[in-house]
Short mmCIF file of C-alpha atoms and ligand atoms in Angstrom, two decimals:
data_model
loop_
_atom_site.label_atom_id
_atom_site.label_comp_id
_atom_site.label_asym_id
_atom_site.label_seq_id
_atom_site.Cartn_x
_atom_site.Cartn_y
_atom_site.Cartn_z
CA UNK A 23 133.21 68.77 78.38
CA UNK A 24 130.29 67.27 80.54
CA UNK A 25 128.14 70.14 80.47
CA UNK A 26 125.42 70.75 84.05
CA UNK A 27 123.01 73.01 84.24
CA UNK A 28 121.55 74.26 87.49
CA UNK A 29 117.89 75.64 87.10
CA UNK A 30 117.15 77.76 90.04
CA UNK A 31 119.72 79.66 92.18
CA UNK A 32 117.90 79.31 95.48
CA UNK A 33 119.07 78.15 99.05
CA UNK A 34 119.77 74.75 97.14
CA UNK A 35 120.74 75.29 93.77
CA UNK A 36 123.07 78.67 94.28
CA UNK A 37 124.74 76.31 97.19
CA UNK A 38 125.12 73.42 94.59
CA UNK A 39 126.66 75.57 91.68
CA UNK A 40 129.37 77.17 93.81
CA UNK A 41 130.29 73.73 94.52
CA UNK A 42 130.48 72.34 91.58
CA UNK A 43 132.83 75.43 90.05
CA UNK A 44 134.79 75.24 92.84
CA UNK A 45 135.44 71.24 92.36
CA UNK A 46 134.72 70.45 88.84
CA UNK A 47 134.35 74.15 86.78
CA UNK A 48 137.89 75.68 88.51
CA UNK A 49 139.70 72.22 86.81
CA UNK A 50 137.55 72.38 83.39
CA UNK A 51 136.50 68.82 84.37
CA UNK A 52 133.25 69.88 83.77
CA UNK A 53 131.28 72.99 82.28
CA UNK A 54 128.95 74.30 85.36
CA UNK A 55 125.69 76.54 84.14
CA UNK A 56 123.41 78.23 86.27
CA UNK A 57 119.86 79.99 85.01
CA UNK A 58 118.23 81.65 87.01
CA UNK A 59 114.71 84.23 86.27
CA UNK A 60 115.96 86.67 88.64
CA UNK A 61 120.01 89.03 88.56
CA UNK A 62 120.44 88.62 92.38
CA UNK A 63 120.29 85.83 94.99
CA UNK A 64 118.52 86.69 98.52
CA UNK A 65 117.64 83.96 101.11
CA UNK A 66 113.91 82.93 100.90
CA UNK A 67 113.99 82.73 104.54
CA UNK A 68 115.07 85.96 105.11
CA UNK A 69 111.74 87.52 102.86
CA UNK A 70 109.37 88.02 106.16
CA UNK A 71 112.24 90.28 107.70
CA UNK A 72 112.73 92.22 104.03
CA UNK A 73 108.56 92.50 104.39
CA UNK A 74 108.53 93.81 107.80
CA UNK A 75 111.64 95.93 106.67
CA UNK A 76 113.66 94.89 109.38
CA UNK A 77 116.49 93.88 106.53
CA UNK A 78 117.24 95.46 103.89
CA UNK A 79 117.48 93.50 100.86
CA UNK A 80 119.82 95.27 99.13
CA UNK A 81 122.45 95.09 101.68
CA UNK A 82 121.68 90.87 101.75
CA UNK A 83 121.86 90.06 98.08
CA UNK A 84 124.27 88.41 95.84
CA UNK A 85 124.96 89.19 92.34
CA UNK A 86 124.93 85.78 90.24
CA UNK A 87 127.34 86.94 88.15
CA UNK A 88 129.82 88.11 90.27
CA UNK A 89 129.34 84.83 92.17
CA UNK A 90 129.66 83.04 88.64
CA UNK A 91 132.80 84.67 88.47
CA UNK A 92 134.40 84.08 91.79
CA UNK A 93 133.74 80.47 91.74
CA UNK A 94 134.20 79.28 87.89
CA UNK A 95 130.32 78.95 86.43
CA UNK A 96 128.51 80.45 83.68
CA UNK A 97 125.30 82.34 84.79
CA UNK A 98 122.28 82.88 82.89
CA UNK A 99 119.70 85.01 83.10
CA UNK A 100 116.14 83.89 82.54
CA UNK A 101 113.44 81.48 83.66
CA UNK A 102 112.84 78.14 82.13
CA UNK A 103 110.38 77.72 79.90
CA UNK A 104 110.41 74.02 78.14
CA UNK A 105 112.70 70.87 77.92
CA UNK A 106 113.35 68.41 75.31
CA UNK A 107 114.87 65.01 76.71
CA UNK A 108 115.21 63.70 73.19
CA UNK A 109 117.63 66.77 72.55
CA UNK A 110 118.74 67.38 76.41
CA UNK A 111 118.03 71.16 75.74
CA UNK A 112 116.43 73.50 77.95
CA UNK A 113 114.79 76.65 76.84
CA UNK A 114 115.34 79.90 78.42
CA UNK A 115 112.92 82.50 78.04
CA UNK A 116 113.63 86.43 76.45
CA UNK A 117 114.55 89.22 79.46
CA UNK A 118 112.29 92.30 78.40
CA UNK A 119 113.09 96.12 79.91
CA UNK A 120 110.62 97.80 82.11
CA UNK A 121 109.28 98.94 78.34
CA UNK A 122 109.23 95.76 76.53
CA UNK A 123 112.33 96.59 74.94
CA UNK A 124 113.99 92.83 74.47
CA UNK A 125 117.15 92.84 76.36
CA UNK A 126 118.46 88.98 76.17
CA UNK A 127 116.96 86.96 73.02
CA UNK A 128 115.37 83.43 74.23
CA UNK A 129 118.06 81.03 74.06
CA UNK A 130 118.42 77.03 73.81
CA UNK A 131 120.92 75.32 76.26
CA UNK A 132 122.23 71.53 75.82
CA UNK A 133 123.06 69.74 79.16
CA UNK A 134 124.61 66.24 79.91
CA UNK A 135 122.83 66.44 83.15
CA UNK A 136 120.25 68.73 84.03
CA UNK A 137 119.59 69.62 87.88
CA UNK A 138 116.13 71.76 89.00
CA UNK A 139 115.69 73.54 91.78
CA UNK A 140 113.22 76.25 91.39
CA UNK A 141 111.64 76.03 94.48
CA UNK A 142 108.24 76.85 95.35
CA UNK A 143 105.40 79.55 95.40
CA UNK A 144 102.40 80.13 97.65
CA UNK A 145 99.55 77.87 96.81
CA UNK A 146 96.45 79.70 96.75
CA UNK A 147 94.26 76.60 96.69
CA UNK A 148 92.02 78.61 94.32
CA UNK A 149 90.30 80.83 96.56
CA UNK A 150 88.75 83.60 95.21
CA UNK A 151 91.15 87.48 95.42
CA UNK A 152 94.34 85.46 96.80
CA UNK A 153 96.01 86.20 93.06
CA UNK A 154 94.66 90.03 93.20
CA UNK A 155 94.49 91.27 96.36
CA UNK A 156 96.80 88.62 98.77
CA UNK A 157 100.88 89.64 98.78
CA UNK A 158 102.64 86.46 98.82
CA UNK A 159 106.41 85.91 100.33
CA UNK A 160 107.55 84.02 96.69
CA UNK A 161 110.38 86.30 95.71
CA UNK A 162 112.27 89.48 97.53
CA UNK A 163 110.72 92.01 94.76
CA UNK A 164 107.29 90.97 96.19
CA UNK A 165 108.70 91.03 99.63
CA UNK A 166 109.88 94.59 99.09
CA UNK A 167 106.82 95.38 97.25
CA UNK A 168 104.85 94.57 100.33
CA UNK A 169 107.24 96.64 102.17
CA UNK A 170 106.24 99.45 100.09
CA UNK A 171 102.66 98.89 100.85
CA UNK A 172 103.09 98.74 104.83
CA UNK A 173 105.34 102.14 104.67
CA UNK A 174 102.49 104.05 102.28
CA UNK A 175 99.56 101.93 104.88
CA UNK A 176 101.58 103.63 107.82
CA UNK A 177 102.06 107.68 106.38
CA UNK A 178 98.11 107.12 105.47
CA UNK A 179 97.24 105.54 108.79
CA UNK A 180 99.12 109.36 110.58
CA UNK A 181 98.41 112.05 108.18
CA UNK A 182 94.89 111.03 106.87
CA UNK A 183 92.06 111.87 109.18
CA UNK A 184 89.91 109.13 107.74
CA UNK A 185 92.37 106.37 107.61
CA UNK A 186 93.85 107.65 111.09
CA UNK A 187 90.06 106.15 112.40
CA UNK A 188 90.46 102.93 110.35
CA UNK A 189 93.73 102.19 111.80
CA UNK A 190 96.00 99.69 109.99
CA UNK A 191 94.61 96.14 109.41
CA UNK A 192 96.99 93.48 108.22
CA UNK A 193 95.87 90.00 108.11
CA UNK A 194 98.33 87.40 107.27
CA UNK A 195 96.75 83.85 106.23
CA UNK A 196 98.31 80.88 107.10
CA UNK A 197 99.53 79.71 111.00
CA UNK A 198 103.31 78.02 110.11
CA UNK A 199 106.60 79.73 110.31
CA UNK A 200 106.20 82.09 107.67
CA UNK A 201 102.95 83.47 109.03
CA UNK A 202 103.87 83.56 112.46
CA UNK A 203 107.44 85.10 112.26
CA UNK A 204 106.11 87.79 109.79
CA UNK A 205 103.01 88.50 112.32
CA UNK A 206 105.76 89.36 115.32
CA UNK A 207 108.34 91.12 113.03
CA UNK A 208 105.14 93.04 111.71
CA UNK A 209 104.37 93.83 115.06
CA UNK A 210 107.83 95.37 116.13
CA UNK A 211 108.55 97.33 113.09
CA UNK A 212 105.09 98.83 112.98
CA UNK A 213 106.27 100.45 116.40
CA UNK A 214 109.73 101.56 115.36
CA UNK A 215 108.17 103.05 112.46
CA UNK A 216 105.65 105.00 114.67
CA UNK A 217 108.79 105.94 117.19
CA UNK A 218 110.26 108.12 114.05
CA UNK A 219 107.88 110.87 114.11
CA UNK A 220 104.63 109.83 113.46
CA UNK A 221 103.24 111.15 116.04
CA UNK A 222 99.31 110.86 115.31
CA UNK A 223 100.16 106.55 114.98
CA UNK A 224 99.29 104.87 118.38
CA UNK A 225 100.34 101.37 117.37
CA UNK A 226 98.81 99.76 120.54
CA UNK A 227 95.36 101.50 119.54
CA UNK A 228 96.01 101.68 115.46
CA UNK A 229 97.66 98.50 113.91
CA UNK A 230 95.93 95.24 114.40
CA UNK A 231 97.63 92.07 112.97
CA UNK A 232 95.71 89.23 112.06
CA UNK A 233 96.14 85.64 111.92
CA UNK A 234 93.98 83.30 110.50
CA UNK A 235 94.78 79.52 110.33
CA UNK A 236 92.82 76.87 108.71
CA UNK A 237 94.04 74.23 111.47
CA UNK A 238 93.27 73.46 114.81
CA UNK A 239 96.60 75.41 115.89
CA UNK A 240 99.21 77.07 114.65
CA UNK A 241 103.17 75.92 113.58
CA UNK A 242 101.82 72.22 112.89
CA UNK A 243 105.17 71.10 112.10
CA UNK A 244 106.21 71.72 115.98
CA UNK A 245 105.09 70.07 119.05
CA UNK A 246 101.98 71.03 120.34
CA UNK A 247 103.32 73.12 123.60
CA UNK A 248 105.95 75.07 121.31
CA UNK A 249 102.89 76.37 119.39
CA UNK A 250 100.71 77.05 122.32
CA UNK A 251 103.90 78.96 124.25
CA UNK A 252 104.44 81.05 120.59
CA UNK A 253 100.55 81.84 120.65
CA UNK A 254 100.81 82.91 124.17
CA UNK A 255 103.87 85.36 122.87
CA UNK A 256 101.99 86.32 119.81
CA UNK A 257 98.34 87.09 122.42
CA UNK A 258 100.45 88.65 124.52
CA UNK A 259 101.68 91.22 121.92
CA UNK A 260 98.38 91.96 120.58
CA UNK A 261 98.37 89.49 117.78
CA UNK A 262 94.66 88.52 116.77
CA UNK A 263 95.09 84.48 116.35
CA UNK A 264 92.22 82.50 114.95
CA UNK A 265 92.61 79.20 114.67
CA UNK A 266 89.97 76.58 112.36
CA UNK A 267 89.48 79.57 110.35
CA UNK A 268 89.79 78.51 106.82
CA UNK A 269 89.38 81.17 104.41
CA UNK A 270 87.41 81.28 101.39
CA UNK A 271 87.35 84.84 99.77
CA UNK A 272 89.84 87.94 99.86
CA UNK A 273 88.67 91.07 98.07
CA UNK A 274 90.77 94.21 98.63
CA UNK A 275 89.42 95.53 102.25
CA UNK A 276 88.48 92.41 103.70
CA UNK A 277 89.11 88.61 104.28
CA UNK A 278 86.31 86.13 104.39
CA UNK A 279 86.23 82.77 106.45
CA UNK A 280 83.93 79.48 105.50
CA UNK A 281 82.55 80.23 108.94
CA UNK A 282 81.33 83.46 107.96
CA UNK A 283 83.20 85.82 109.74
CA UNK A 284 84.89 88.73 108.16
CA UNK A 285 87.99 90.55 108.95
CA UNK A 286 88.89 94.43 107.24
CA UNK A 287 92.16 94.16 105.78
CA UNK A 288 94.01 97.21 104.20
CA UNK A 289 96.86 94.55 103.52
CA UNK A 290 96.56 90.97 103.48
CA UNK A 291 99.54 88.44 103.37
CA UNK A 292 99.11 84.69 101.46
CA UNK A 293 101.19 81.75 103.45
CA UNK A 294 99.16 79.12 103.43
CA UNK A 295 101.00 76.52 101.84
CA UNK A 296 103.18 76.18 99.16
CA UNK A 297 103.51 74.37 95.74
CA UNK A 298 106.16 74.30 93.22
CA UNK A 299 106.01 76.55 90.06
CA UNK A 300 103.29 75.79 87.27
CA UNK A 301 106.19 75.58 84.30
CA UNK A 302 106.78 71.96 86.10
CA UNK A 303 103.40 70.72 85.19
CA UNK A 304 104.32 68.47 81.94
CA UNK A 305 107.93 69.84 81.60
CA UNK A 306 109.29 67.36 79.32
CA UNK A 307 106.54 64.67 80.33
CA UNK A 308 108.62 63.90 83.54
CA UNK A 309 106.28 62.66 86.69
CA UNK A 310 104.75 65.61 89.33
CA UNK A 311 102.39 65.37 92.07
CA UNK A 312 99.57 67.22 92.99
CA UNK A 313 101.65 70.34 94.40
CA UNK A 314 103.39 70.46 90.69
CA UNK A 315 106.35 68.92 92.55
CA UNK A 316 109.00 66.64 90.06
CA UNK A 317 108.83 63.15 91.91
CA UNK A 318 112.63 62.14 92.71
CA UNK A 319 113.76 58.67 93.58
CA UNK A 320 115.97 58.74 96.52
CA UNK A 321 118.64 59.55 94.76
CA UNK A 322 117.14 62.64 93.43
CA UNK A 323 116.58 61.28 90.16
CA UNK A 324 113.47 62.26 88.30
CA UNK A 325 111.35 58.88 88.40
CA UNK A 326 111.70 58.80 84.64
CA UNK A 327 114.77 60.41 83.53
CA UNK A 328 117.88 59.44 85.54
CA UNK A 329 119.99 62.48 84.13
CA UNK A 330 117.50 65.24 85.02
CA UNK A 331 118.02 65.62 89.09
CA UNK A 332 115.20 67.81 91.15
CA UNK A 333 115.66 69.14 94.73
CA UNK A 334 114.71 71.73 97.33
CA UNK A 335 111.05 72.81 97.33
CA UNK A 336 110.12 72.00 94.17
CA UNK A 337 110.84 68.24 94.45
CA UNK A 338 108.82 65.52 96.22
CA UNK A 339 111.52 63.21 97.67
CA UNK A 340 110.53 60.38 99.89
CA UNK A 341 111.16 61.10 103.58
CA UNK A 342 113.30 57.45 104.77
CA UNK A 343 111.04 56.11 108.07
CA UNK A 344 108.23 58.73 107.69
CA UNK A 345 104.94 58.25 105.78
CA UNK A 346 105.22 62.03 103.61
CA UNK A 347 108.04 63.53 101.41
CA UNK A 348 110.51 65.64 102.77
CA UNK A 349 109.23 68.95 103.66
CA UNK A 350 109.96 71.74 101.91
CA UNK A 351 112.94 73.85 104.35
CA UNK A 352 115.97 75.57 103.72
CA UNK A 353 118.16 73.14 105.74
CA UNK A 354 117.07 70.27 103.56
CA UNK A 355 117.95 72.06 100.36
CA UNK A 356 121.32 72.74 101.87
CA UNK A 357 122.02 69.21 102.71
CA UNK A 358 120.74 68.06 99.89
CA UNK A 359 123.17 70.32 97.48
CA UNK A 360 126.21 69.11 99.35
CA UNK A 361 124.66 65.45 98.44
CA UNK A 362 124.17 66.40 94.87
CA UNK A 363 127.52 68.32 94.68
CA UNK A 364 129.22 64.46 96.04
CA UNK A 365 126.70 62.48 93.11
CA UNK A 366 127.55 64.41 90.33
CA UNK A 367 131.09 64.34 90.85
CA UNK A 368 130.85 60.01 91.12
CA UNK A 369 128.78 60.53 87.50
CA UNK A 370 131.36 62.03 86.11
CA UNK A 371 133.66 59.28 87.56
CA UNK A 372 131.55 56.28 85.65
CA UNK A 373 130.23 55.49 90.00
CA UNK A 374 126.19 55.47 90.24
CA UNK A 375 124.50 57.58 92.36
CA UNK A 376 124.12 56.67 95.68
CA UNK A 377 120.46 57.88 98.68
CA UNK A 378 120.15 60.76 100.29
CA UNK A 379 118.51 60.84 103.59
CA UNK A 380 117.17 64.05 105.20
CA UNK A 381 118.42 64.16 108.93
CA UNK A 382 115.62 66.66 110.29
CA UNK A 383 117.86 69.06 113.23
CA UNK A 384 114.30 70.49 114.03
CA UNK A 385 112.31 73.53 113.06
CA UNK A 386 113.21 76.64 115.03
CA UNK A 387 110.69 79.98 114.77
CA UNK A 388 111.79 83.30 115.38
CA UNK A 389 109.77 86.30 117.22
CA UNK A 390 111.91 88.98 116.13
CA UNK A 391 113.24 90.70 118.74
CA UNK A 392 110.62 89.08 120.86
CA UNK A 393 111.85 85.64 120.89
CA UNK A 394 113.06 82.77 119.35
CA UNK A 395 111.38 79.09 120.06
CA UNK A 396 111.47 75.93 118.80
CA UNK A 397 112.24 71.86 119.10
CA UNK A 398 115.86 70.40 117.86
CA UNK A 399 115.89 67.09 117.66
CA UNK A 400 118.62 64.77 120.38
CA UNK A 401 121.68 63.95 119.32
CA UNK A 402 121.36 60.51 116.76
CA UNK A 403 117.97 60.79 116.56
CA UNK A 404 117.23 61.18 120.11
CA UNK A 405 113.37 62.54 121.50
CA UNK A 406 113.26 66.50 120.21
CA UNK A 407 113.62 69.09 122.99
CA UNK A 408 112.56 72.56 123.28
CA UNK A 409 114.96 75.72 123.12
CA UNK A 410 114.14 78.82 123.61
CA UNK A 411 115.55 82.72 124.07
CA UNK A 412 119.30 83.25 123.34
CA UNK A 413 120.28 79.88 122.52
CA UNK A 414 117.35 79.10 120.03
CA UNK A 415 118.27 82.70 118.42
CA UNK A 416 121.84 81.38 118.00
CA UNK A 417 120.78 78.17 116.27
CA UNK A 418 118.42 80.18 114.60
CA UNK A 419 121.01 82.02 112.63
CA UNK A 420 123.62 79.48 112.41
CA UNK A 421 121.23 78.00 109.24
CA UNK A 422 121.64 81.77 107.69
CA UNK A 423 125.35 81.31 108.27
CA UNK A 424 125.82 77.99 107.24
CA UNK A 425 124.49 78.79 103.70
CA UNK A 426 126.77 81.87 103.33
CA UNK A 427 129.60 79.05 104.48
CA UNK A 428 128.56 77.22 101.68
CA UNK A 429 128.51 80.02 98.99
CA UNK A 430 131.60 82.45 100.06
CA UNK A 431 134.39 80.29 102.47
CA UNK A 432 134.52 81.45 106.54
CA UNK A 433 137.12 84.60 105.65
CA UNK A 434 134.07 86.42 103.97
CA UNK A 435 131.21 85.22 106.07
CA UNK A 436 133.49 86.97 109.27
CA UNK A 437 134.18 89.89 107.62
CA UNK A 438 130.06 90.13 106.06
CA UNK A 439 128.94 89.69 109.78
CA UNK A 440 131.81 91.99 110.91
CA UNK A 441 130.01 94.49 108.39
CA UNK A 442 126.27 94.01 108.84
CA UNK A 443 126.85 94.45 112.87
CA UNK A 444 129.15 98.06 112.36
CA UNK A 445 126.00 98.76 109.97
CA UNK A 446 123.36 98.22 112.82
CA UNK A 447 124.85 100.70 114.51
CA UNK A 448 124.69 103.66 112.29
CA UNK A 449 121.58 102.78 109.91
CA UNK A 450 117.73 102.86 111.28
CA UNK A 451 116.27 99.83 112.54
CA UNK A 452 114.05 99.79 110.63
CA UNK A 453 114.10 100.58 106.42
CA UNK A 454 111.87 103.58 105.81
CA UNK A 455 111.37 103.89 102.11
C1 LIG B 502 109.41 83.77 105.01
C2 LIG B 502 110.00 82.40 104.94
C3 LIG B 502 110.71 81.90 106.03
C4 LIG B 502 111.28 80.63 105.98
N1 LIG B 502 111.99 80.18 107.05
C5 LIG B 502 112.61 78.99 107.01
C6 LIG B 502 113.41 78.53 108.09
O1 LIG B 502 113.51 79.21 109.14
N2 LIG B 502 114.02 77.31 107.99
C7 LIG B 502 113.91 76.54 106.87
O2 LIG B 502 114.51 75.46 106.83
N3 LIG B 502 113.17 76.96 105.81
C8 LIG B 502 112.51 78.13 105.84
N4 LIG B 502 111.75 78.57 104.77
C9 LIG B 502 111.61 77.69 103.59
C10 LIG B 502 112.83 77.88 102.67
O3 LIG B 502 112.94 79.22 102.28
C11 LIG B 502 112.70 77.01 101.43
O4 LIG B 502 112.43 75.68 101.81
C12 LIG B 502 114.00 77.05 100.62
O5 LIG B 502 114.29 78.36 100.19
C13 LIG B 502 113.91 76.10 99.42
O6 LIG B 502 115.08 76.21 98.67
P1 LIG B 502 115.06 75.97 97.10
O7 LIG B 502 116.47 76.07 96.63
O8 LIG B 502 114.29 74.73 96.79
O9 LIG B 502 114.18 77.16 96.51
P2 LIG B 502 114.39 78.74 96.61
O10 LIG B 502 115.33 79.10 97.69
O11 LIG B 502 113.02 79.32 96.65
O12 LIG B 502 115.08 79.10 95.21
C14 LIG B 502 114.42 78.91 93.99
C15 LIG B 502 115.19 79.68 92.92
O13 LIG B 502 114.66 79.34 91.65
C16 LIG B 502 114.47 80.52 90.89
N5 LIG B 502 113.39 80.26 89.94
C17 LIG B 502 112.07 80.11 90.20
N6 LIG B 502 111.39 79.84 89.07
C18 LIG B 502 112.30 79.81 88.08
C19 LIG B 502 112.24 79.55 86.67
N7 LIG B 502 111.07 79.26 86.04
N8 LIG B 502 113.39 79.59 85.95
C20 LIG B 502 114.57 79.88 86.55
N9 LIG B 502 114.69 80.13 87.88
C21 LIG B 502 113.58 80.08 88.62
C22 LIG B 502 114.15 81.61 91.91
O14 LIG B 502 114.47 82.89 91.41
C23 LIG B 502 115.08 81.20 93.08
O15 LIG B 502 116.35 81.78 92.94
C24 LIG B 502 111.14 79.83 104.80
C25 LIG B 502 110.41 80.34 103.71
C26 LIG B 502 109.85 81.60 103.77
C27 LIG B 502 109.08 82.14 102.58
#
């Protein structure tokens, strides 16, 4: 059987697999793999709100396997780590316990056509402390970890005398989405934290967000009077912004701009850019750009190997009518997958693959429960307009909803909401360990 093997079970690549077991692995037309580093599946997008702890990533994850399961594909566990094209083998690398104990042996995998889709991580652009001291949103365990941080940063800031002085100092680095929506759902769940009984925490007088932004102004990927209304939201709330501030040094209590200023920071947050993972670089000789990205043809074909397909994040596809590649967003993964899903089912057919075009719906940024803003674009490529409050919110989460559409059908995606909003009523607002 034509054997395909997903690397990556991200936005894109979980979205993809489910497909193809559902079309191709359900009729053993085809043998569907998936590998992925990590045992459960959470939304990037969704990592500011598991950081702020405003979600709980344990009631948003997916278990591959289960998913494998339900919609007729293999999983496995572990990160790739080397490619022959002579062979078509991947390597997988060994899973390890917390001990060192070896738990799953490194294992060789042939594939008849090879998709990757490992997305991205935060490009530290090799300032100095970003790797030591800087938390990064790449993965929900460093989300969470973060988490930890902000809840230990929080009982220190009330109970000890010396720290109560200090107050908290969080700078986040980096003025797009990311950095924005994680500086306003910093700023509400630092007060809901202080509203359960921390009663020597003023957060108006104690917690000071920071954000620094090497541009001009922040959200460059919106129109200019989007990001000057969310910077008016974000002043308004208390939110240091600092624009054409790029930064050159973190250590672990402050942050350090090229214009000399410093800022104290008892937790500092990395979003300044992304690029895609290092293993890329050289991975069986195929082409990458600067960012480590696989270049793709606009079929997303690997410029040099037309069975080895690259998406999402960690592929540089050209953008049809615009000068750059596509830009690195959840909705383009998703459309993307539903492409790919469509191309490999014509391979298998003896058809050729046929373009993809990105169709940009527009970038939306949420406030947390301050707001949500942002531009869609008109109908058929129509001038982009601004939304804004309930609306935007809805749109907002429609892109949540439409990849759960994707991976579980519309019965389960009812009954999940149905779920999480009888949850919301009973659990905190905020999680507290
Ligand atoms: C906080 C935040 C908010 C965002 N908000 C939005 C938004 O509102 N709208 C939007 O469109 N986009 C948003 N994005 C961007 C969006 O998350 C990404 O563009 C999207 O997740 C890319 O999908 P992907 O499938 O390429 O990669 P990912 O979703 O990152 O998935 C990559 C997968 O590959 C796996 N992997 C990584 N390395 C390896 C390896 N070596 N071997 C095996 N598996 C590996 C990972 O475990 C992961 O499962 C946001 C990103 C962040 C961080």
């Amino acid at each position: 059987m034509h054997q395909v093997v997903i690397v990556g079970g991200g936005a894109g690549g979980l979205e993809l697999a489910t497909r193809l077991g559902d079309r191709l692995g359900r009729k053993q037309r085809a043998a569907i793999v998936l590998v992925d580093r990590n045992r459960t599946h959470v939304w990037k997008p969704l990592l500011h709100e598991v950081a702020a702890g405003s979600m709980d990533m344990h009631l948003h994850q997916l278990d591959y396997l289960a998913q494998a399961r339900w919609h007729h594909f293999a999983f496995y566990y572990g990160a790739i780590e080397g490619l022959d094209r002579t062979q078509r083998t991947i390597s997988v690398s060994p899973i390890n316990d917390e001990y060192g104990a070896e738990v799953i042996p490194r294992r060789t995998l042939p594939y008849d056509t090879l998709v990757l889709s490992i997305g991205s991580i935060a490009n530290a652009f090799s300032v100095p402390g970003v790797a030591e001291y800087a938390f990064a949103l790449d993965s929900a365990e460093e989300a969470d970890r973060f988490h930890q941080r902000l809840i230990n940063a929080v009982l220190r800031a009330n109970y000890n005398p010396e720290a109560a002085r200090r107050g908290l100092r969080v700078v986040i680095v980096g003025g797009g989405a990311t950095g924005v929506e994680l500086a306003a759902e910093l700023h509400n769940t630092t007060r809901v934290l202080a509203a359960y009984g921390l009663k020597n925490l003023d957060p108006e007088r104690s917690v000071a967000l920071t954000l620094l932004n090497a541009d001009p102004r922040i959200l460059p990927m919106l129109p200019e009077r989007i990001a000057r209304a969310t910077t008016a939201v974000l002043e308004s709330l208390g939110v240091g912004v600092y624009c054409d501030e790029q930064v050159v040094e973190v250590s672990a209590s402050e942050v350090r701009t090229k214009k000399g200023r410093v800022f104290p920071a008892d937790l500092t947050v990395w979003a300044a850019g992304i690029k895609a993972p290092e293993v890329l670089r050289g991975l069986g000789s195929l082409e990458t750009n600067r960012l480590n990205q696989l270049v793709v043809t606009p079929t997303l074909q690997t410029t040099l190997d037309p069975d080895i397909f690259a998406f999402g994040d960690c592929a540089a596809c050209p953008w049809h009518g615009h000068r750059g590649t596509v830009p690195p967003r959840a909705q383009a993964a998703h459309q993307q997958a539903a492409h790919l899903a469509r191309t490999i089912e014509r391979r298998l057919s003896g058809e050729s693959p046929e373009p993809w075009q990105y169709r940009d719906f527009g970038s939306l940024v949420s406030l947390g429960d301050y707001s949500t803003i942002g531009s869609l674009m008109g109908f058929i490529s129509g001038p982009s307009f601004r939304v804004e409050g309930w609306f935007a919110r809805l749109m907002y989460v429609s892109l949540y909803k439409l990849h759960l559409l994707a991976l579980h059908g519309w019965w389960r995606v009812v009954v999940d909401s149905l779920a999480h909003t009888l949850r919301r009523g009973v659990d905190p607002r905020v999680k507290l360990h």
